[in-house]
Short mmCIF file of C-alpha atoms and ligand atoms in Angstrom, two decimals:
data_model
loop_
_atom_site.label_atom_id
_atom_site.label_comp_id
_atom_site.label_asym_id
_atom_site.label_seq_id
_atom_site.Cartn_x
_atom_site.Cartn_y
_atom_site.Cartn_z
CA MET A 1 0.00 0.00 0.00
CA THR A 2 2.82 2.33 0.97
CA LYS A 3 4.58 1.34 -2.25
CA THR A 4 1.43 2.18 -4.29
CA LEU A 5 1.09 5.55 -2.65
CA ASP A 6 4.77 6.16 -3.07
CA ARG A 7 4.80 5.41 -6.81
CA THR A 8 1.62 7.31 -7.66
CA VAL A 9 2.61 10.29 -5.56
CA ARG A 10 6.05 10.35 -7.20
CA ILE A 11 4.51 10.12 -10.69
CA ARG A 12 2.10 12.98 -9.97
CA SER A 13 4.82 15.15 -8.56
CA ALA A 14 7.43 14.48 -11.31
CA TRP A 15 4.85 14.93 -14.08
CA ARG A 16 3.63 18.25 -12.62
CA ALA A 17 7.21 19.50 -12.28
CA ALA A 18 8.27 18.48 -15.82
CA TRP A 19 5.12 19.01 -17.92
CA ASP A 20 3.58 22.00 -16.10
CA HIS A 21 6.69 23.84 -14.89
CA GLY A 22 9.56 22.69 -17.17
CA ARG A 23 11.60 21.31 -14.26
CA PHE A 24 12.92 18.35 -16.19
CA GLU A 25 15.43 17.24 -13.52
CA ALA A 26 12.40 16.03 -11.53
CA LEU A 27 12.18 13.15 -14.00
CA ASP A 28 15.66 11.93 -13.00
CA GLY A 29 14.27 10.74 -9.66
CA LEU A 30 11.52 8.77 -11.39
CA LEU A 31 12.90 7.47 -14.69
CA SER A 32 15.76 4.98 -14.85
CA PRO A 33 18.93 6.16 -16.69
CA ARG A 34 18.16 3.30 -19.11
CA TYR A 35 14.55 4.47 -19.52
CA VAL A 36 12.85 3.72 -22.89
CA ARG A 37 9.63 5.41 -24.01
CA ARG A 38 7.65 3.74 -26.81
CA ARG A 39 4.93 5.52 -28.79
CA GLY A 40 3.74 2.91 -31.28
CA PRO A 41 5.50 1.05 -34.07
CA ALA A 42 5.92 4.08 -36.37
CA ALA A 43 7.64 6.35 -33.85
CA THR A 44 11.26 6.07 -32.78
CA ALA A 45 11.66 5.01 -29.15
CA GLN A 46 12.91 7.78 -26.86
CA ASP A 47 15.47 7.67 -24.07
CA ARG A 48 15.27 9.90 -20.98
CA ASP A 49 17.02 12.86 -22.65
CA THR A 50 15.06 12.78 -25.90
CA PHE A 51 11.84 12.49 -23.85
CA LYS A 52 12.86 15.64 -21.94
CA ASP A 53 13.60 17.36 -25.28
CA SER A 54 10.13 16.49 -26.56
CA ILE A 55 8.47 17.91 -23.40
CA ARG A 56 10.60 21.04 -23.87
CA ALA A 57 9.39 21.39 -27.49
CA VAL A 58 5.74 20.98 -26.43
CA ARG A 59 6.15 23.52 -23.60
CA LEU A 60 7.76 26.03 -25.99
CA ALA A 61 4.72 25.80 -28.29
CA PHE A 62 2.17 25.58 -25.44
CA PRO A 63 3.75 27.59 -22.57
CA ASP A 64 0.60 27.46 -20.37
CA LEU A 65 0.52 23.65 -20.65
CA ARG A 66 -1.30 21.86 -17.82
CA THR A 67 -1.44 18.10 -17.52
CA GLU A 68 -4.07 16.59 -15.31
CA ILE A 69 -3.73 12.98 -14.19
CA GLU A 70 -7.30 11.67 -14.22
CA GLU A 71 -6.68 8.14 -13.00
CA ILE A 72 -3.84 5.88 -11.93
CA VAL A 73 -4.19 2.10 -11.77
CA GLU A 74 -1.46 -0.15 -10.39
CA ASP A 75 -0.91 -3.85 -11.12
CA GLY A 76 2.31 -5.32 -9.71
CA ASP A 77 5.26 -3.54 -11.32
CA ARG A 78 2.95 -1.82 -13.87
CA ILE A 79 1.13 1.47 -13.54
CA ALA A 80 -1.39 2.90 -16.00
CA VAL A 81 -1.94 6.65 -16.05
CA ARG A 82 -4.90 8.26 -17.83
CA TRP A 83 -4.11 11.91 -18.52
CA ARG A 84 -5.42 15.06 -20.19
CA SER A 85 -3.30 18.06 -21.27
CA THR A 86 -4.48 21.56 -22.15
CA GLY A 87 -2.66 24.64 -23.40
CA HIS A 88 -2.69 27.47 -25.93
CA HIS A 89 -0.75 27.15 -29.20
CA THR A 90 1.43 30.26 -28.97
CA ALA A 91 4.62 29.29 -30.85
CA PRO A 92 5.35 27.20 -33.98
CA PHE A 93 4.77 23.46 -33.57
CA LEU A 94 5.24 20.70 -36.18
CA GLY A 95 5.93 23.46 -38.72
CA VAL A 96 2.57 25.14 -38.01
CA PRO A 97 2.75 28.84 -37.04
CA PRO A 98 0.99 29.81 -33.78
CA THR A 99 -2.80 29.78 -33.99
CA GLY A 100 -3.48 31.02 -30.44
CA ARG A 101 -6.10 28.29 -30.15
CA PRO A 102 -6.65 26.19 -27.02
CA VAL A 103 -5.79 22.54 -27.46
CA GLU A 104 -6.80 19.56 -25.39
CA VAL A 105 -5.16 16.17 -25.81
CA ALA A 106 -5.90 13.01 -23.84
CA GLY A 107 -4.12 9.69 -23.60
CA ALA A 108 -2.73 6.94 -21.42
CA THR A 109 0.77 6.00 -20.34
CA PHE A 110 1.67 2.50 -19.18
CA SER A 111 4.79 2.36 -17.01
CA ARG A 112 6.87 -0.65 -15.99
CA PHE A 113 8.82 -0.15 -12.81
CA ASP A 114 12.14 -1.81 -12.15
CA GLY A 115 12.51 -1.33 -8.39
CA PRO A 116 11.84 2.32 -7.56
CA GLU A 117 12.40 3.57 -11.13
CA VAL A 118 10.38 3.49 -14.35
CA ALA A 119 12.32 1.34 -16.84
CA GLU A 120 9.91 1.47 -19.75
CA GLU A 121 6.78 3.33 -20.82
CA TRP A 122 4.21 2.88 -23.58
CA VAL A 123 2.23 5.97 -24.53
CA THR A 124 -0.98 6.05 -26.48
CA TRP A 125 -2.98 9.16 -27.39
CA ASP A 126 -5.31 10.43 -30.10
CA PRO A 127 -3.47 13.06 -32.18
CA ARG A 128 -6.64 14.12 -34.05
CA GLN A 129 -7.61 16.79 -31.51
CA LEU A 130 -4.16 18.36 -31.75
CA LEU A 131 -3.99 18.14 -35.54
CA GLU A 132 -7.43 19.77 -35.85
CA VAL A 133 -6.43 22.69 -33.67
CA LEU A 134 -3.24 23.13 -35.66
CA GLY A 135 -5.33 23.09 -38.84
CA VAL A 136 -3.43 20.08 -40.21
CA ILE A 137 -6.69 18.13 -40.59
CA THR A 138 -10.31 19.29 -40.63
CA THR A 139 -13.36 17.27 -39.79
CA THR A 140 -16.01 18.18 -42.34
CA LYS A 141 -18.99 19.78 -40.65
CA GLU A 142 -20.80 21.31 -43.65
CA ALA A 143 -23.20 19.57 -46.02
CA ALA A 144 -21.57 18.38 -49.27
CA VAL A 145 -21.90 20.53 -52.41
CA ASP A 146 -23.66 18.93 -55.38
CA ALA A 147 -21.17 16.65 -57.20
CA ASP A 148 -22.16 17.88 -60.70
CA LEU A 149 -21.55 21.44 -59.60
CA VAL A 150 -18.07 20.54 -58.37
CA ARG A 151 -17.38 18.59 -61.56
CA GLY A 152 -18.36 21.68 -63.56
CA VAL A 153 -15.86 23.75 -61.59
CA HIS A 154 -13.07 21.25 -62.23
CA ARG A 155 -13.80 21.35 -65.96
CA LYS A 156 -12.77 25.02 -65.93
CA PHE A 157 -9.31 24.16 -64.68
CA ILE A 158 -6.68 23.49 -67.33
CA THR A 159 -4.02 20.88 -66.64
CA GLY A 160 -1.45 18.82 -68.44
CA VAL A 161 -1.62 15.04 -68.50
CA THR A 162 0.94 12.88 -66.75
CA VAL A 163 1.56 9.17 -66.60
CA VAL A 164 2.33 8.11 -63.04
CA THR A 165 4.32 4.90 -62.96
CA THR A 166 6.11 2.56 -60.65
CA ASP A 167 8.18 -0.57 -60.86
CA ASP A 168 6.17 -3.35 -59.19
CA ASP A 169 8.77 -6.00 -58.53
CA GLY A 170 10.01 -5.94 -62.14
CA THR A 171 6.64 -5.17 -63.78
CA PRO A 172 5.99 -1.58 -64.89
CA LYS A 173 2.60 -0.22 -63.77
CA GLY A 174 1.01 3.16 -64.47
CA LEU A 175 -2.06 5.32 -65.03
CA ALA A 176 -2.96 8.69 -66.55
CA VAL A 177 -3.10 11.42 -63.89
CA ASN A 178 -3.86 15.12 -64.17
CA ALA A 179 -4.01 15.63 -60.38
CA PHE A 180 -0.31 16.48 -60.25
CA SER A 181 1.14 19.53 -58.55
CA SER A 182 4.37 21.05 -57.39
CA ILE A 183 4.43 21.45 -53.59
CA SER A 184 7.74 23.19 -53.02
CA LEU A 185 11.01 23.92 -54.84
CA ASP A 186 13.26 23.89 -51.79
CA PRO A 187 13.12 21.03 -51.06
CA PRO A 188 11.73 19.97 -54.45
CA MET A 189 8.45 18.21 -53.62
CA VAL A 190 5.42 17.24 -55.67
CA LEU A 191 2.14 15.40 -55.20
CA VAL A 192 -0.17 13.19 -57.24
CA CYS A 193 -3.69 12.02 -56.34
CA VAL A 194 -4.57 8.45 -57.29
CA GLN A 195 -7.98 6.84 -56.89
CA ASN A 196 -7.98 3.94 -54.43
CA SER A 197 -9.80 1.76 -56.99
CA SER A 198 -6.94 2.08 -59.52
CA SER A 199 -5.10 -1.18 -60.30
CA THR A 200 -1.84 0.81 -59.97
CA HIS A 201 -2.74 1.94 -56.44
CA PRO A 202 -1.49 -1.16 -54.53
CA ALA A 203 1.82 -1.05 -56.42
CA LEU A 204 2.25 2.64 -55.52
CA HIS A 205 1.68 1.71 -51.87
CA ARG A 206 4.41 -0.93 -52.03
CA ALA A 207 6.87 1.26 -53.96
CA SER A 208 9.61 3.52 -52.64
CA HIS A 209 9.67 5.63 -55.83
CA LEU A 210 7.25 6.72 -58.52
CA GLY A 211 7.80 8.21 -61.97
CA ILE A 212 5.90 11.13 -63.49
CA SER A 213 6.04 11.65 -67.26
CA ILE A 214 4.36 14.80 -68.58
CA LEU A 215 2.91 13.82 -71.93
CA ALA A 216 3.74 15.73 -75.11
CA ALA A 217 1.07 17.11 -77.46
CA ASP A 218 1.50 14.16 -79.86
CA GLN A 219 0.95 11.52 -77.15
CA LEU A 220 -2.83 11.37 -77.10
CA ASP A 221 -2.67 7.62 -77.76
CA VAL A 222 -0.40 7.19 -74.72
CA ALA A 223 -2.89 9.16 -72.58
CA ARG A 224 -5.70 6.91 -73.88
CA THR A 225 -3.75 3.74 -73.06
CA PHE A 226 -2.88 4.85 -69.53
CA ALA A 227 -6.44 6.04 -68.87
CA SER A 228 -7.61 2.52 -69.73
CA LYS A 229 -7.59 -0.73 -67.80
CA ALA A 230 -5.43 -2.50 -70.43
CA GLU A 231 -3.57 -5.52 -69.08
CA ASP A 232 -0.12 -4.40 -70.25
CA LYS A 233 -0.11 -0.66 -70.92
CA PHE A 234 3.63 -0.72 -71.62
CA ALA A 235 3.44 -3.24 -74.51
CA GLY A 236 4.92 -1.69 -77.65
CA LEU A 237 5.71 1.52 -75.80
CA ALA A 238 9.14 3.20 -75.63
CA TRP A 239 10.04 3.56 -71.97
CA THR A 240 13.15 3.35 -69.82
CA PRO A 241 13.75 2.97 -66.11
CA GLY A 242 14.98 6.23 -64.54
CA PRO A 243 18.10 6.39 -62.35
CA HIS A 244 15.91 5.30 -59.38
CA GLY A 245 14.12 2.53 -61.25
CA ALA A 246 10.77 4.20 -61.99
CA PRO A 247 9.53 3.64 -65.58
CA LEU A 248 9.68 6.86 -67.64
CA ILE A 249 7.71 7.27 -70.86
CA GLY A 250 9.73 7.90 -74.06
CA GLY A 251 8.75 10.96 -76.09
CA SER A 252 7.19 12.70 -73.06
CA CYS A 253 8.13 16.36 -72.64
CA ALA A 254 9.27 16.17 -68.99
CA GLN A 255 10.04 13.44 -66.49
CA LEU A 256 10.47 13.25 -62.75
CA GLU A 257 11.30 10.51 -60.31
CA VAL A 258 9.98 10.96 -56.81
CA GLU A 259 10.94 9.26 -53.59
CA ILE A 260 7.53 8.68 -52.01
CA GLY A 261 7.09 10.44 -48.67
CA GLU A 262 3.52 10.39 -47.43
CA ARG A 263 0.48 8.44 -48.58
CA LEU A 264 -2.42 10.54 -47.29
CA GLN A 265 -5.92 9.06 -47.39
CA ALA A 266 -8.32 11.69 -48.72
CA GLY A 267 -11.83 10.62 -49.71
CA SER A 268 -11.75 8.17 -52.60
CA HIS A 269 -8.10 9.02 -53.39
CA THR A 270 -4.63 8.74 -51.92
CA VAL A 271 -2.37 11.78 -52.11
CA PHE A 272 1.20 10.62 -52.70
CA THR A 273 3.71 13.29 -51.78
CA GLY A 274 7.43 13.00 -52.21
CA ARG A 275 10.79 14.49 -52.94
CA VAL A 276 12.02 14.85 -56.52
CA VAL A 277 15.16 12.76 -56.96
CA SER A 278 15.65 13.00 -60.72
CA ALA A 279 14.33 15.41 -63.35
CA ARG A 280 14.65 16.19 -67.04
CA HIS A 281 12.67 18.03 -69.72
CA ASP A 282 12.77 18.36 -73.48
CA ASP A 283 11.80 21.09 -75.89
CA LEU A 284 8.41 19.55 -76.74
CA ALA A 285 4.93 21.09 -76.42
CA PRO A 286 2.85 19.51 -73.63
CA LEU A 287 -0.53 17.87 -74.07
CA VAL A 288 -3.29 20.02 -72.53
CA TYR A 289 -6.45 18.75 -70.85
CA SER A 290 -9.45 20.99 -70.24
CA GLY A 291 -13.19 20.51 -69.90
CA GLY A 292 -12.90 16.82 -70.76
CA GLY A 293 -11.01 17.50 -74.03
CA PHE A 294 -7.37 17.45 -75.16
CA PHE A 295 -5.56 20.37 -76.83
CA ASP A 296 -2.26 21.16 -78.49
CA ILE A 297 -0.84 24.17 -76.69
CA SER A 298 1.27 25.21 -79.67
CA GLN A 299 -2.03 26.14 -81.40
CA THR A 300 -2.98 28.69 -78.71
CA ALA A 301 -2.17 32.41 -78.73
CA PRO A 302 0.18 33.68 -76.01
CA LEU A 303 -1.14 36.68 -74.07
CA PRO A 304 1.04 39.66 -73.12
CA TRP A 305 2.07 39.55 -69.44
C1 FMN B 1 -6.95 13.21 -68.59
C2 FMN B 1 -7.13 12.21 -67.49
C3 FMN B 1 -6.73 12.52 -66.21
C4 FMN B 1 -6.85 11.59 -65.18
N1 FMN B 1 -6.43 11.92 -63.93
C5 FMN B 1 -6.51 11.02 -62.92
C6 FMN B 1 -6.01 11.34 -61.65
O1 FMN B 1 -5.53 12.45 -61.41
N2 FMN B 1 -6.06 10.40 -60.69
C7 FMN B 1 -6.60 9.17 -60.92
O2 FMN B 1 -6.62 8.35 -60.00
N3 FMN B 1 -7.09 8.83 -62.12
C8 FMN B 1 -7.06 9.73 -63.13
N4 FMN B 1 -7.53 9.40 -64.37
C9 FMN B 1 -8.20 8.12 -64.56
C10 FMN B 1 -7.25 6.93 -64.66
O3 FMN B 1 -6.20 7.17 -65.56
C11 FMN B 1 -8.06 5.70 -65.09
O4 FMN B 1 -9.05 5.44 -64.12
C12 FMN B 1 -7.22 4.46 -65.33
O5 FMN B 1 -8.05 3.50 -65.97
C13 FMN B 1 -6.66 3.84 -64.09
O6 FMN B 1 -5.90 2.73 -64.48
P1 FMN B 1 -5.48 1.55 -63.49
O7 FMN B 1 -6.71 1.11 -62.73
O8 FMN B 1 -4.92 0.48 -64.39
O9 FMN B 1 -4.44 2.11 -62.56
C14 FMN B 1 -7.42 10.32 -65.43
C15 FMN B 1 -7.84 10.00 -66.74
C16 FMN B 1 -7.68 10.95 -67.75
C17 FMN B 1 -8.14 10.59 -69.15
#
């Protein structure tokens, strides 16, 4: 009983000191020097110092941070802590400039004691509340706009046509994509949106790299092939693997290879973002797509600018 009281009291006191007041040395009396903090399979495990650094980063962004321990349950050498943190976002965090908004995040920490010290912790929390406040994600609250209306808007937007490809264990795969955009030049990043029902989609999920070939004005037949469900879209086509292995379409006016970064689920599509790792372009006019039709840009009149 004394031990229970001792451990829970020490957790409450060290957490208050570190999280609420930035007195990180208070953790030294609680966490073993060999302490490991695990936050799920995707995150790198932290040691005592990197854990302190992460609290420091959170406190810099949310200086009025308050963490309330709502419940502590003990079972042998294990302790489970249910907690809730609140604070105002007043400095940049995760690359997001300060929003001034209040944030509330809740989670649970499972600690394993080795004698008087915590040897290992597992942390689980729902990042959605935080990401919403930071404006990284938004939960749709408004009624959807009529789909035909939205389609009509998209028909006003002029794009090129790309073929997005990948090497699927030795087999080239690809589809026609006009949802391609530059994200940033420094670092050079781009995105493509691919429907989840596409037969190329699973291969893009497995791949480390993808290729983007911007079709030339005389490649309407290539666009047609890659917009189809043909079994082998590469049959009889001139293509070469790029320096990073992604298939690149011969005769296209520009080509990129991208190291895939994120695969964001968005409605019926996946947004693949990534860093450009190879690039080239040729002096060929691009194929233009607008309002459901294809155009040769060399036939259009340039406007003074
Ligand atoms: C001009 C044009 C642009 C297209 N843009 C996209 C796009 O941005 N994303 C997408 O997923 N499909 C797009 N498509 C549709 C796919 O190319 C088409 O569904 C294709 O059959 C998918 O092939 P797959 O299932 O073999 O991957 C576009 C089609 C055309 C003709």
